[in-house]
Amino acid sequence: MIQHARLLFAAAFIAFAPHNARAASEIVIGQVAPFSGPLAPTGEHMRAGAQIYFDRINAEGGIHGAKLRLVTKDDGYKISETVRLTRELLAEHKPLALFGLVGTGNVAALLEARVLDEEGIPAVGIRTGATSLIEPPHRWLFIGRASYATEVEKMVQHMSATGIRRIAVFYQDDPFGEDGLRAAERAAQALGVELAAKAGYEKNTTKVENAVATLLAAAPQSIVMISNTAASSEFVRQYRAGGGDAQLMALSTTDGPQVVTRIGKETAHGLGIAQVVPDPSNRAMAIVREVQEVYRASSPAGIELNHTLVQGYIGAALLVEGLRRAGPNPTRRVLRDALESLHDLDLGGITVNFSPRNHTGIDYVDITILNRHGRILR
């Protein structure tokens, strides 16, 4: 029944799409992300998750006979480079879609520069959940993960349910961090939890000393961390070294295994982390079993099977399903409309619901914790 519906949907799009004499032999997907600098592991694992999925699809014959090719450029998590290199990639490679963009400010800059609008190109599987990029939905931007607000709300709810009444926020001083801070303020007010202090740090740095001092002085029971892996690691290290004993809980932008690598399992022990994709060791979910199988078959060098890789894999799966529904030789516009048709799509335990009014698509959030052995537990 599902396959029959897909065929009918694709046929409807083909009827109104421009026809070429023969099907395209290749579909180019572009990614501009950090492959150097503090967020290099994030970009690398997003890319790897997509690449192993694309390799699997290509081995099965591609999409309507066309093979997928992922081309990438390194923006180093620098906003000006994101815009410049995206324009450069679009001019050089003419991709059908963009994938795996990383960073709230980086993506916001692309929208402000009207790059997606001018090119009329969909961007899928985005590594940000900022409310400013989700509400209202941008016509070409398909996030494919829960919002930061949803993550923060679940974190504060978890804290409140365990009896915590006094919290603080550690955040990156940019649109990403401010978005999470506002979500924490709303959640705290709604739950009757006191927001005792807030302290920021400069983007693209690990200069957290002032924030550590502020939050040690405030002595909250728990701290919400709106930060990336490098800054989160340094904050945990300095905060614990300073005698801080608050419960620490980080947004999904913090990668647990990388934190353990940076500061050791003893210091990282007890760090809570929100996750927007399933635990890569949770074989109860079909999507995880699939990722494990493909990862083992690919064995990408220097790449761990972690939550970020799973996010890249799921984002690639969303894009591929859109391509299937768009039919042979799709235009960017046809692909966008096909993506908006992904209602009640089951990706092995993850439900996807895109529409013209919802480009978030997925609202999955889980709370995990690093145990004394440095492993992530639910």
mmCIF file of C-alpha atoms in Angstrom:
data_model
loop_
_atom_site.group_PDB
_atom_site.id
_atom_site.type_symbol
_atom_site.label_atom_id
_atom_site.label_comp_id
_atom_site.label_asym_id
_atom_site.label_seq_id
_atom_site.Cartn_x
_atom_site.Cartn_y
_atom_site.Cartn_z
ATOM 1 C CA MET A 1 0.000 0.000 0.000
ATOM 2 C CA ILE A 2 2.803 2.437 0.938
ATOM 3 C CA GLN A 3 4.771 1.569 -2.200
ATOM 4 C CA HIS A 4 1.642 2.008 -4.352
ATOM 5 C CA ALA A 5 1.016 5.452 -2.813
ATOM 6 C CA ARG A 6 4.614 6.460 -3.491
ATOM 7 C CA LEU A 7 4.297 5.456 -7.148
ATOM 8 C CA LEU A 8 1.082 7.426 -7.568
ATOM 9 C CA PHE A 9 2.599 10.477 -5.885
ATOM 10 C CA ALA A 10 5.719 10.320 -8.056
ATOM 11 C CA ALA A 11 3.605 9.946 -11.186
ATOM 12 C CA ALA A 12 1.639 13.069 -10.316
ATOM 13 C CA PHE A 13 4.828 15.102 -9.966
ATOM 14 C CA ILE A 14 6.337 13.679 -13.159
ATOM 15 C CA ALA A 15 3.273 14.744 -15.116
ATOM 16 C CA PHE A 16 3.925 18.383 -14.295
ATOM 17 C CA ALA A 17 7.743 18.322 -14.252
ATOM 18 C CA PRO A 18 10.011 19.199 -17.182
ATOM 19 C CA HIS A 19 11.075 16.090 -19.092
ATOM 20 C CA ASN A 20 14.527 15.352 -20.452
ATOM 21 C CA ALA A 21 15.264 12.761 -23.100
ATOM 22 C CA ARG A 22 16.920 10.536 -20.517
ATOM 23 C CA ALA A 23 17.075 10.285 -16.760
ATOM 24 C CA ALA A 24 19.874 12.048 -14.925
ATOM 25 C CA SER A 25 22.775 9.746 -14.062
ATOM 26 C CA GLU A 26 23.747 11.705 -10.942
ATOM 27 C CA ILE A 27 22.106 13.786 -8.234
ATOM 28 C CA VAL A 28 24.450 16.236 -6.521
ATOM 29 C CA ILE A 29 23.842 17.157 -2.879
ATOM 30 C CA GLY A 30 25.828 20.027 -1.326
ATOM 31 C CA GLN A 31 26.957 20.497 2.275
ATOM 32 C CA VAL A 32 28.699 23.495 3.817
ATOM 33 C CA ALA A 33 29.601 22.716 7.427
ATOM 34 C CA PRO A 34 32.473 22.899 9.931
ATOM 35 C CA PHE A 35 35.160 20.318 9.145
ATOM 36 C CA SER A 36 37.783 22.334 11.024
ATOM 37 C CA GLY A 37 37.675 24.353 14.251
ATOM 38 C CA PRO A 38 35.786 23.546 17.465
ATOM 39 C CA LEU A 39 32.805 21.949 15.717
ATOM 40 C CA ALA A 40 34.801 19.824 13.254
ATOM 41 C CA PRO A 41 33.605 16.522 14.820
ATOM 42 C CA THR A 42 29.999 17.663 14.371
ATOM 43 C CA GLY A 43 30.434 18.414 10.676
ATOM 44 C CA GLU A 44 32.446 15.244 10.101
ATOM 45 C CA HIS A 45 29.873 12.979 11.745
ATOM 46 C CA MET A 46 26.906 14.668 10.039
ATOM 47 C CA ARG A 47 28.685 14.138 6.711
ATOM 48 C CA ALA A 48 29.605 10.538 7.544
ATOM 49 C CA GLY A 49 26.032 9.661 8.533
ATOM 50 C CA ALA A 50 24.757 10.972 5.218
ATOM 51 C CA GLN A 51 27.562 9.427 3.182
ATOM 52 C CA ILE A 52 27.082 5.890 4.469
ATOM 53 C CA TYR A 53 23.349 6.188 3.731
ATOM 54 C CA PHE A 54 23.962 7.551 0.232
ATOM 55 C CA ASP A 55 26.490 4.767 -0.398
ATOM 56 C CA ARG A 56 23.868 2.216 0.587
ATOM 57 C CA ILE A 57 21.279 3.756 -1.741
ATOM 58 C CA ASN A 58 23.797 3.914 -4.596
ATOM 59 C CA ALA A 59 24.672 0.241 -4.081
ATOM 60 C CA GLU A 60 20.965 -0.544 -4.456
ATOM 61 C CA GLY A 61 20.799 1.287 -7.791
ATOM 62 C CA GLY A 62 20.356 4.901 -6.726
ATOM 63 C CA ILE A 63 17.212 7.012 -6.968
ATOM 64 C CA HIS A 64 15.306 6.305 -10.181
ATOM 65 C CA GLY A 65 18.637 5.131 -11.576
ATOM 66 C CA ALA A 66 20.578 8.245 -10.536
ATOM 67 C CA LYS A 67 23.511 7.944 -8.139
ATOM 68 C CA LEU A 68 23.890 10.377 -5.235
ATOM 69 C CA ARG A 69 27.071 12.438 -4.882
ATOM 70 C CA LEU A 70 27.752 14.543 -1.779
ATOM 71 C CA VAL A 71 30.063 17.549 -2.257
ATOM 72 C CA THR A 72 31.239 19.524 0.769
ATOM 73 C CA LYS A 73 33.009 22.718 1.793
ATOM 74 C CA ASP A 74 34.446 23.634 5.197
ATOM 75 C CA ASP A 75 33.119 26.853 6.769
ATOM 76 C CA GLY A 76 34.937 26.351 10.093
ATOM 77 C CA TYR A 77 31.667 27.367 11.825
ATOM 78 C CA LYS A 78 32.276 30.946 10.631
ATOM 79 C CA ILE A 79 29.139 32.739 9.501
ATOM 80 C CA SER A 80 30.754 34.782 6.728
ATOM 81 C CA GLU A 81 32.337 31.626 5.324
ATOM 82 C CA THR A 82 29.015 29.778 5.386
ATOM 83 C CA VAL A 83 27.431 32.353 3.093
ATOM 84 C CA ARG A 84 30.453 32.720 0.802
ATOM 85 C CA LEU A 85 31.117 29.011 0.442
ATOM 86 C CA THR A 86 27.460 28.138 -0.081
ATOM 87 C CA ARG A 87 27.294 30.576 -2.991
ATOM 88 C CA GLU A 88 30.559 29.113 -4.295
ATOM 89 C CA LEU A 89 29.328 25.529 -4.024
ATOM 90 C CA LEU A 90 26.048 26.393 -5.738
ATOM 91 C CA ALA A 91 27.881 28.040 -8.633
ATOM 92 C CA GLU A 92 30.438 25.253 -9.028
ATOM 93 C CA HIS A 93 28.340 22.115 -8.565
ATOM 94 C CA LYS A 94 24.677 23.101 -9.154
ATOM 95 C CA PRO A 95 23.346 20.748 -6.436
ATOM 96 C CA LEU A 96 19.703 19.733 -6.363
ATOM 97 C CA ALA A 97 19.590 20.238 -2.587
ATOM 98 C CA LEU A 98 21.698 21.319 0.371
ATOM 99 C CA PHE A 99 22.162 19.084 3.382
ATOM 100 C CA GLY A 100 23.532 19.136 6.925
ATOM 101 C CA LEU A 101 24.072 22.861 7.489
ATOM 102 C CA VAL A 102 25.372 23.507 11.019
ATOM 103 C CA GLY A 103 24.733 26.432 13.372
ATOM 104 C CA THR A 104 21.856 28.784 14.138
ATOM 105 C CA GLY A 105 23.723 31.962 13.214
ATOM 106 C CA ASN A 106 25.183 30.325 10.122
ATOM 107 C CA VAL A 107 21.817 29.199 8.788
ATOM 108 C CA ALA A 108 20.187 32.505 9.761
ATOM 109 C CA ALA A 109 22.833 34.356 7.736
ATOM 110 C CA LEU A 110 22.018 32.249 4.665
ATOM 111 C CA LEU A 111 18.354 33.143 5.026
ATOM 112 C CA GLU A 112 19.098 36.830 5.595
ATOM 113 C CA ALA A 113 21.300 36.848 2.482
ATOM 114 C CA ARG A 114 18.379 35.193 0.647
ATOM 115 C CA VAL A 115 20.651 32.480 -0.728
ATOM 116 C CA LEU A 116 17.996 29.756 -0.549
ATOM 117 C CA ASP A 117 15.283 32.043 -1.934
ATOM 118 C CA GLU A 118 17.388 33.326 -4.810
ATOM 119 C CA GLU A 119 18.513 29.834 -5.794
ATOM 120 C CA GLY A 120 15.171 28.200 -5.021
ATOM 121 C CA ILE A 121 16.940 25.274 -3.362
ATOM 122 C CA PRO A 122 15.784 23.118 -0.436
ATOM 123 C CA ALA A 123 18.103 22.581 2.539
ATOM 124 C CA VAL A 124 17.409 19.389 4.495
ATOM 125 C CA GLY A 125 18.593 17.785 7.749
ATOM 126 C CA ILE A 126 19.750 20.935 9.518
ATOM 127 C CA ARG A 127 21.899 20.910 12.673
ATOM 128 C CA THR A 128 19.934 23.580 14.515
ATOM 129 C CA GLY A 129 16.592 23.741 16.257
ATOM 130 C CA ALA A 130 16.281 27.487 16.800
ATOM 131 C CA THR A 131 12.751 28.832 17.097
ATOM 132 C CA SER A 132 13.721 31.798 14.920
ATOM 133 C CA LEU A 133 14.357 29.385 12.033
ATOM 134 C CA ILE A 134 11.288 27.240 12.668
ATOM 135 C CA GLU A 135 8.470 29.720 13.360
ATOM 136 C CA PRO A 136 7.254 30.602 10.833
ATOM 137 C CA PRO A 137 8.688 27.832 8.643
ATOM 138 C CA HIS A 138 10.947 28.989 5.824
ATOM 139 C CA ARG A 139 9.715 27.625 2.490
ATOM 140 C CA TRP A 140 13.093 26.093 1.541
ATOM 141 C CA LEU A 141 14.370 24.979 4.978
ATOM 142 C CA PHE A 142 13.513 21.473 6.257
ATOM 143 C CA ILE A 143 14.951 21.038 9.760
ATOM 144 C CA GLY A 144 14.239 17.352 10.415
ATOM 145 C CA ARG A 145 14.781 17.399 14.203
ATOM 146 C CA ALA A 146 13.085 18.712 17.350
ATOM 147 C CA SER A 147 13.430 22.390 18.195
ATOM 148 C CA TYR A 148 15.786 23.661 20.889
ATOM 149 C CA ALA A 149 12.706 24.950 22.695
ATOM 150 C CA THR A 150 11.283 21.427 22.820
ATOM 151 C CA GLU A 151 14.618 20.112 24.142
ATOM 152 C CA VAL A 152 14.924 22.800 26.812
ATOM 153 C CA GLU A 153 11.306 22.390 27.902
ATOM 154 C CA LYS A 154 11.839 18.663 28.391
ATOM 155 C CA MET A 155 15.068 19.309 30.314
ATOM 156 C CA VAL A 156 13.434 21.802 32.688
ATOM 157 C CA GLN A 157 10.420 19.505 33.097
ATOM 158 C CA HIS A 158 12.807 16.690 34.035
ATOM 159 C CA MET A 159 14.535 18.936 36.581
ATOM 160 C CA SER A 160 11.239 20.075 38.070
ATOM 161 C CA ALA A 161 9.967 16.488 38.308
ATOM 162 C CA THR A 162 13.047 15.528 40.351
ATOM 163 C CA GLY A 163 12.396 18.312 42.872
ATOM 164 C CA ILE A 164 14.747 20.989 41.558
ATOM 165 C CA ARG A 165 13.388 24.509 42.139
ATOM 166 C CA ARG A 166 16.404 26.723 41.367
ATOM 167 C CA ILE A 167 18.238 26.597 38.037
ATOM 168 C CA ALA A 168 20.721 28.613 35.974
ATOM 169 C CA VAL A 169 21.614 28.799 32.273
ATOM 170 C CA PHE A 170 25.039 28.624 30.623
ATOM 171 C CA TYR A 171 24.703 29.722 26.995
ATOM 172 C CA GLN A 172 26.576 30.672 23.843
ATOM 173 C CA ASP A 173 26.295 34.436 23.371
ATOM 174 C CA ASP A 174 24.752 34.418 19.891
ATOM 175 C CA PRO A 175 21.325 33.715 18.320
ATOM 176 C CA PHE A 176 21.636 29.986 19.087
ATOM 177 C CA GLY A 177 22.313 30.519 22.780
ATOM 178 C CA GLU A 178 19.793 33.320 23.143
ATOM 179 C CA ASP A 179 17.093 31.122 21.609
ATOM 180 C CA GLY A 180 17.773 28.411 24.180
ATOM 181 C CA LEU A 181 17.930 30.959 26.996
ATOM 182 C CA ARG A 182 14.487 32.311 26.097
ATOM 183 C CA ALA A 183 13.096 28.771 26.018
ATOM 184 C CA ALA A 184 14.540 28.104 29.485
ATOM 185 C CA GLU A 185 13.028 31.329 30.815
ATOM 186 C CA ARG A 186 9.595 30.370 29.458
ATOM 187 C CA ALA A 187 9.794 26.819 30.799
ATOM 188 C CA ALA A 188 10.980 27.941 34.238
ATOM 189 C CA GLN A 189 8.166 30.461 34.530
ATOM 190 C CA ALA A 190 5.557 27.925 33.431
ATOM 191 C CA LEU A 191 6.761 25.356 35.968
ATOM 192 C CA GLY A 192 7.333 27.759 38.852
ATOM 193 C CA VAL A 193 11.098 27.172 38.848
ATOM 194 C CA GLU A 194 13.425 30.049 39.772
ATOM 195 C CA LEU A 195 15.992 31.090 37.155
ATOM 196 C CA ALA A 196 18.726 32.156 39.563
ATOM 197 C CA ALA A 197 21.433 33.195 37.085
ATOM 198 C CA LYS A 198 22.521 33.165 33.459
ATOM 199 C CA ALA A 199 26.017 33.443 31.990
ATOM 200 C CA GLY A 200 27.248 33.453 28.408
ATOM 201 C CA TYR A 201 30.466 32.743 26.518
ATOM 202 C CA GLU A 202 31.756 33.930 23.138
ATOM 203 C CA LYS A 203 30.956 31.789 20.088
ATOM 204 C CA ASN A 204 33.814 29.772 18.552
ATOM 205 C CA THR A 205 35.779 29.901 21.833
ATOM 206 C CA THR A 206 36.101 27.972 25.070
ATOM 207 C CA LYS A 207 36.472 31.137 27.147
ATOM 208 C CA VAL A 208 34.121 30.081 29.911
ATOM 209 C CA GLU A 209 35.979 31.396 32.991
ATOM 210 C CA ASN A 210 33.620 34.299 33.662
ATOM 211 C CA ALA A 211 30.552 32.120 33.207
ATOM 212 C CA VAL A 212 31.975 29.532 35.598
ATOM 213 C CA ALA A 213 32.604 32.202 38.249
ATOM 214 C CA THR A 214 29.097 33.634 37.862
ATOM 215 C CA LEU A 215 27.373 30.278 38.167
ATOM 216 C CA LEU A 216 29.537 29.072 41.049
ATOM 217 C CA ALA A 217 28.537 32.211 42.945
ATOM 218 C CA ALA A 218 24.836 31.705 42.150
ATOM 219 C CA ALA A 219 24.880 28.128 43.518
ATOM 220 C CA PRO A 220 21.881 26.780 41.557
ATOM 221 C CA GLN A 221 20.649 23.209 41.971
ATOM 222 C CA SER A 222 20.872 22.553 38.232
ATOM 223 C CA ILE A 223 22.348 24.233 35.137
ATOM 224 C CA VAL A 224 20.939 24.126 31.609
ATOM 225 C CA MET A 225 23.805 24.253 29.097
ATOM 226 C CA ILE A 226 23.066 25.838 25.701
ATOM 227 C CA SER A 227 26.507 25.227 24.239
ATOM 228 C CA ASN A 228 28.580 23.201 21.798
ATOM 229 C CA THR A 229 30.815 20.266 22.687
ATOM 230 C CA ALA A 230 34.092 22.148 23.107
ATOM 231 C CA ALA A 231 32.628 24.859 25.347
ATOM 232 C CA SER A 232 30.493 22.366 27.265
ATOM 233 C CA SER A 233 33.545 20.227 28.004
ATOM 234 C CA GLU A 234 35.571 23.165 29.276
ATOM 235 C CA PHE A 235 32.670 24.459 31.347
ATOM 236 C CA VAL A 236 32.132 21.080 33.030
ATOM 237 C CA ARG A 237 35.871 20.752 33.722
ATOM 238 C CA GLN A 238 36.241 24.211 35.267
ATOM 239 C CA TYR A 239 32.909 24.134 37.103
ATOM 240 C CA ARG A 240 33.651 20.789 38.757
ATOM 241 C CA ALA A 241 37.240 21.856 39.541
ATOM 242 C CA GLY A 242 35.805 24.944 41.246
ATOM 243 C CA GLY A 243 33.662 22.810 43.523
ATOM 244 C CA GLY A 244 30.374 23.208 41.668
ATOM 245 C CA ASP A 245 27.958 20.385 42.456
ATOM 246 C CA ALA A 246 24.834 21.361 40.507
ATOM 247 C CA GLN A 247 23.213 18.865 38.176
ATOM 248 C CA LEU A 248 24.442 19.714 34.658
ATOM 249 C CA MET A 249 22.270 19.092 31.615
ATOM 250 C CA ALA A 250 23.302 20.009 28.070
ATOM 251 C CA LEU A 251 21.466 20.505 24.810
ATOM 252 C CA SER A 252 21.884 17.900 22.054
ATOM 253 C CA THR A 253 24.547 20.118 20.469
ATOM 254 C CA THR A 254 26.918 18.612 23.051
ATOM 255 C CA ASP A 255 28.303 15.223 22.025
ATOM 256 C CA GLY A 256 28.735 12.960 25.049
ATOM 257 C CA PRO A 257 31.544 10.685 23.801
ATOM 258 C CA GLN A 258 33.539 13.723 22.678
ATOM 259 C CA VAL A 259 33.112 15.294 26.126
ATOM 260 C CA VAL A 260 34.524 12.116 27.684
ATOM 261 C CA THR A 261 37.458 12.197 25.260
ATOM 262 C CA ARG A 262 38.187 15.831 26.139
ATOM 263 C CA ILE A 263 37.874 15.804 29.931
ATOM 264 C CA GLY A 264 37.812 12.164 30.986
ATOM 265 C CA LYS A 265 35.041 9.897 32.202
ATOM 266 C CA GLU A 266 35.391 10.853 35.876
ATOM 267 C CA THR A 267 34.851 14.571 35.246
ATOM 268 C CA ALA A 268 32.123 13.937 32.665
ATOM 269 C CA HIS A 269 30.276 11.486 34.935
ATOM 270 C CA GLY A 270 26.711 12.614 35.629
ATOM 271 C CA LEU A 271 26.398 15.064 32.734
ATOM 272 C CA GLY A 272 22.857 14.919 31.364
ATOM 273 C CA ILE A 273 22.381 15.416 27.631
ATOM 274 C CA ALA A 274 19.172 15.871 25.643
ATOM 275 C CA GLN A 275 19.085 13.842 22.429
ATOM 276 C CA VAL A 276 17.005 14.464 19.302
ATOM 277 C CA VAL A 277 17.766 11.084 17.760
ATOM 278 C CA PRO A 278 17.721 7.602 19.310
ATOM 279 C CA ASP A 279 20.647 6.175 21.242
ATOM 280 C CA PRO A 280 22.902 4.484 18.642
ATOM 281 C CA SER A 281 23.161 1.435 20.921
ATOM 282 C CA ASN A 282 19.380 1.040 21.367
ATOM 283 C CA ARG A 283 18.657 -1.987 19.185
ATOM 284 C CA ALA A 284 14.997 -1.895 20.204
ATOM 285 C CA MET A 285 14.477 0.686 17.433
ATOM 286 C CA ALA A 286 14.557 -0.438 13.797
ATOM 287 C CA ILE A 287 16.304 2.734 12.610
ATOM 288 C CA VAL A 288 19.172 2.093 15.047
ATOM 289 C CA ARG A 289 19.572 -1.518 13.919
ATOM 290 C CA GLU A 290 19.741 -0.244 10.344
ATOM 291 C CA VAL A 291 22.327 2.430 11.159
ATOM 292 C CA GLN A 292 24.453 -0.104 13.042
ATOM 293 C CA GLU A 293 24.387 -2.514 10.097
ATOM 294 C CA VAL A 294 25.303 0.137 7.520
ATOM 295 C CA TYR A 295 27.986 1.641 9.775
ATOM 296 C CA ARG A 296 29.635 -1.738 10.353
ATOM 297 C CA ALA A 297 29.603 -2.488 6.629
ATOM 298 C CA SER A 298 31.139 0.915 5.818
ATOM 299 C CA SER A 299 33.628 1.203 8.706
ATOM 300 C CA PRO A 300 34.368 4.914 8.025
ATOM 301 C CA ALA A 301 37.851 5.822 9.272
ATOM 302 C CA GLY A 302 38.007 8.046 12.354
ATOM 303 C CA ILE A 303 34.216 8.130 12.718
ATOM 304 C CA GLU A 304 32.330 6.947 15.803
ATOM 305 C CA LEU A 305 28.827 5.541 15.846
ATOM 306 C CA ASN A 306 27.332 8.422 17.844
ATOM 307 C CA HIS A 307 24.177 10.530 17.997
ATOM 308 C CA THR A 308 25.517 13.043 15.463
ATOM 309 C CA LEU A 309 26.142 10.317 12.897
ATOM 310 C CA VAL A 310 22.604 9.031 13.492
ATOM 311 C CA GLN A 311 21.256 12.548 12.906
ATOM 312 C CA GLY A 312 23.150 12.758 9.619
ATOM 313 C CA TYR A 313 21.803 9.350 8.605
ATOM 314 C CA ILE A 314 18.192 10.291 9.412
ATOM 315 C CA GLY A 315 18.530 13.620 7.592
ATOM 316 C CA ALA A 316 19.826 11.785 4.528
ATOM 317 C CA ALA A 317 16.917 9.329 4.741
ATOM 318 C CA LEU A 318 14.446 12.242 4.738
ATOM 319 C CA LEU A 319 16.112 13.723 1.676
ATOM 320 C CA VAL A 320 16.154 10.400 -0.173
ATOM 321 C CA GLU A 321 12.467 9.779 0.508
ATOM 322 C CA GLY A 322 11.728 13.234 -0.905
ATOM 323 C CA LEU A 323 13.805 12.399 -3.984
ATOM 324 C CA ARG A 324 11.949 9.115 -4.473
ATOM 325 C CA ARG A 325 8.601 10.886 -4.372
ATOM 326 C CA ALA A 326 9.807 13.652 -6.679
ATOM 327 C CA GLY A 327 10.373 11.175 -9.514
ATOM 328 C CA PRO A 328 13.081 11.108 -12.214
ATOM 329 C CA ASN A 329 14.777 14.396 -13.133
ATOM 330 C CA PRO A 330 13.174 16.448 -10.338
ATOM 331 C CA THR A 331 13.512 20.187 -10.138
ATOM 332 C CA ARG A 332 14.344 21.842 -6.836
ATOM 333 C CA ARG A 333 10.749 23.066 -6.589
ATOM 334 C CA VAL A 334 9.337 19.588 -7.180
ATOM 335 C CA LEU A 335 11.678 18.200 -4.525
ATOM 336 C CA ARG A 336 10.528 20.839 -2.062
ATOM 337 C CA ASP A 337 6.878 19.954 -2.658
ATOM 338 C CA ALA A 338 7.690 16.251 -2.302
ATOM 339 C CA LEU A 339 9.367 16.887 1.054
ATOM 340 C CA GLU A 340 6.260 18.710 2.267
ATOM 341 C CA SER A 341 4.273 15.550 1.444
ATOM 342 C CA LEU A 342 6.105 13.443 4.042
ATOM 343 C CA HIS A 343 3.216 12.867 6.471
ATOM 344 C CA ASP A 344 3.200 10.039 9.039
ATOM 345 C CA LEU A 345 6.393 8.634 7.548
ATOM 346 C CA ASP A 346 7.863 5.943 9.814
ATOM 347 C CA LEU A 347 11.657 5.843 9.733
ATOM 348 C CA GLY A 348 12.018 2.762 11.878
ATOM 349 C CA GLY A 349 10.509 4.238 15.033
ATOM 350 C CA ILE A 350 10.938 7.937 14.225
ATOM 351 C CA THR A 351 7.788 9.579 12.856
ATOM 352 C CA VAL A 352 8.146 12.372 10.294
ATOM 353 C CA ASN A 353 5.428 14.953 9.659
ATOM 354 C CA PHE A 354 6.334 17.712 7.223
ATOM 355 C CA SER A 355 3.728 20.031 5.714
ATOM 356 C CA PRO A 356 3.593 23.569 4.306
ATOM 357 C CA ARG A 357 3.069 24.761 7.910
ATOM 358 C CA ASN A 358 5.562 22.414 9.590
ATOM 359 C CA HIS A 359 9.169 22.179 8.423
ATOM 360 C CA THR A 360 10.428 20.829 11.762
ATOM 361 C CA GLY A 361 9.130 17.387 10.856
ATOM 362 C CA ILE A 362 10.357 15.456 13.913
ATOM 363 C CA ASP A 363 9.738 16.142 17.627
ATOM 364 C CA TYR A 364 11.657 13.224 19.184
ATOM 365 C CA VAL A 365 13.550 14.153 22.396
ATOM 366 C CA ASP A 366 15.168 11.853 24.948
ATOM 367 C CA ILE A 367 17.141 12.605 28.129
ATOM 368 C CA THR A 368 20.386 10.668 28.641
ATOM 369 C CA ILE A 369 23.246 10.713 31.156
ATOM 370 C CA LEU A 370 26.948 9.853 31.063
ATOM 371 C CA ASN A 371 27.707 7.068 33.544
ATOM 372 C CA ARG A 372 30.964 6.544 35.464
ATOM 373 C CA HIS A 373 32.338 4.509 32.566
ATOM 374 C CA GLY A 374 31.773 7.380 30.128
ATOM 375 C CA ARG A 375 28.870 5.654 28.397
ATOM 376 C CA ILE A 376 25.527 7.233 27.564
ATOM 377 C CA LEU A 377 22.533 5.812 29.421
ATOM 378 C CA ARG A 378 18.861 6.614 29.023
#
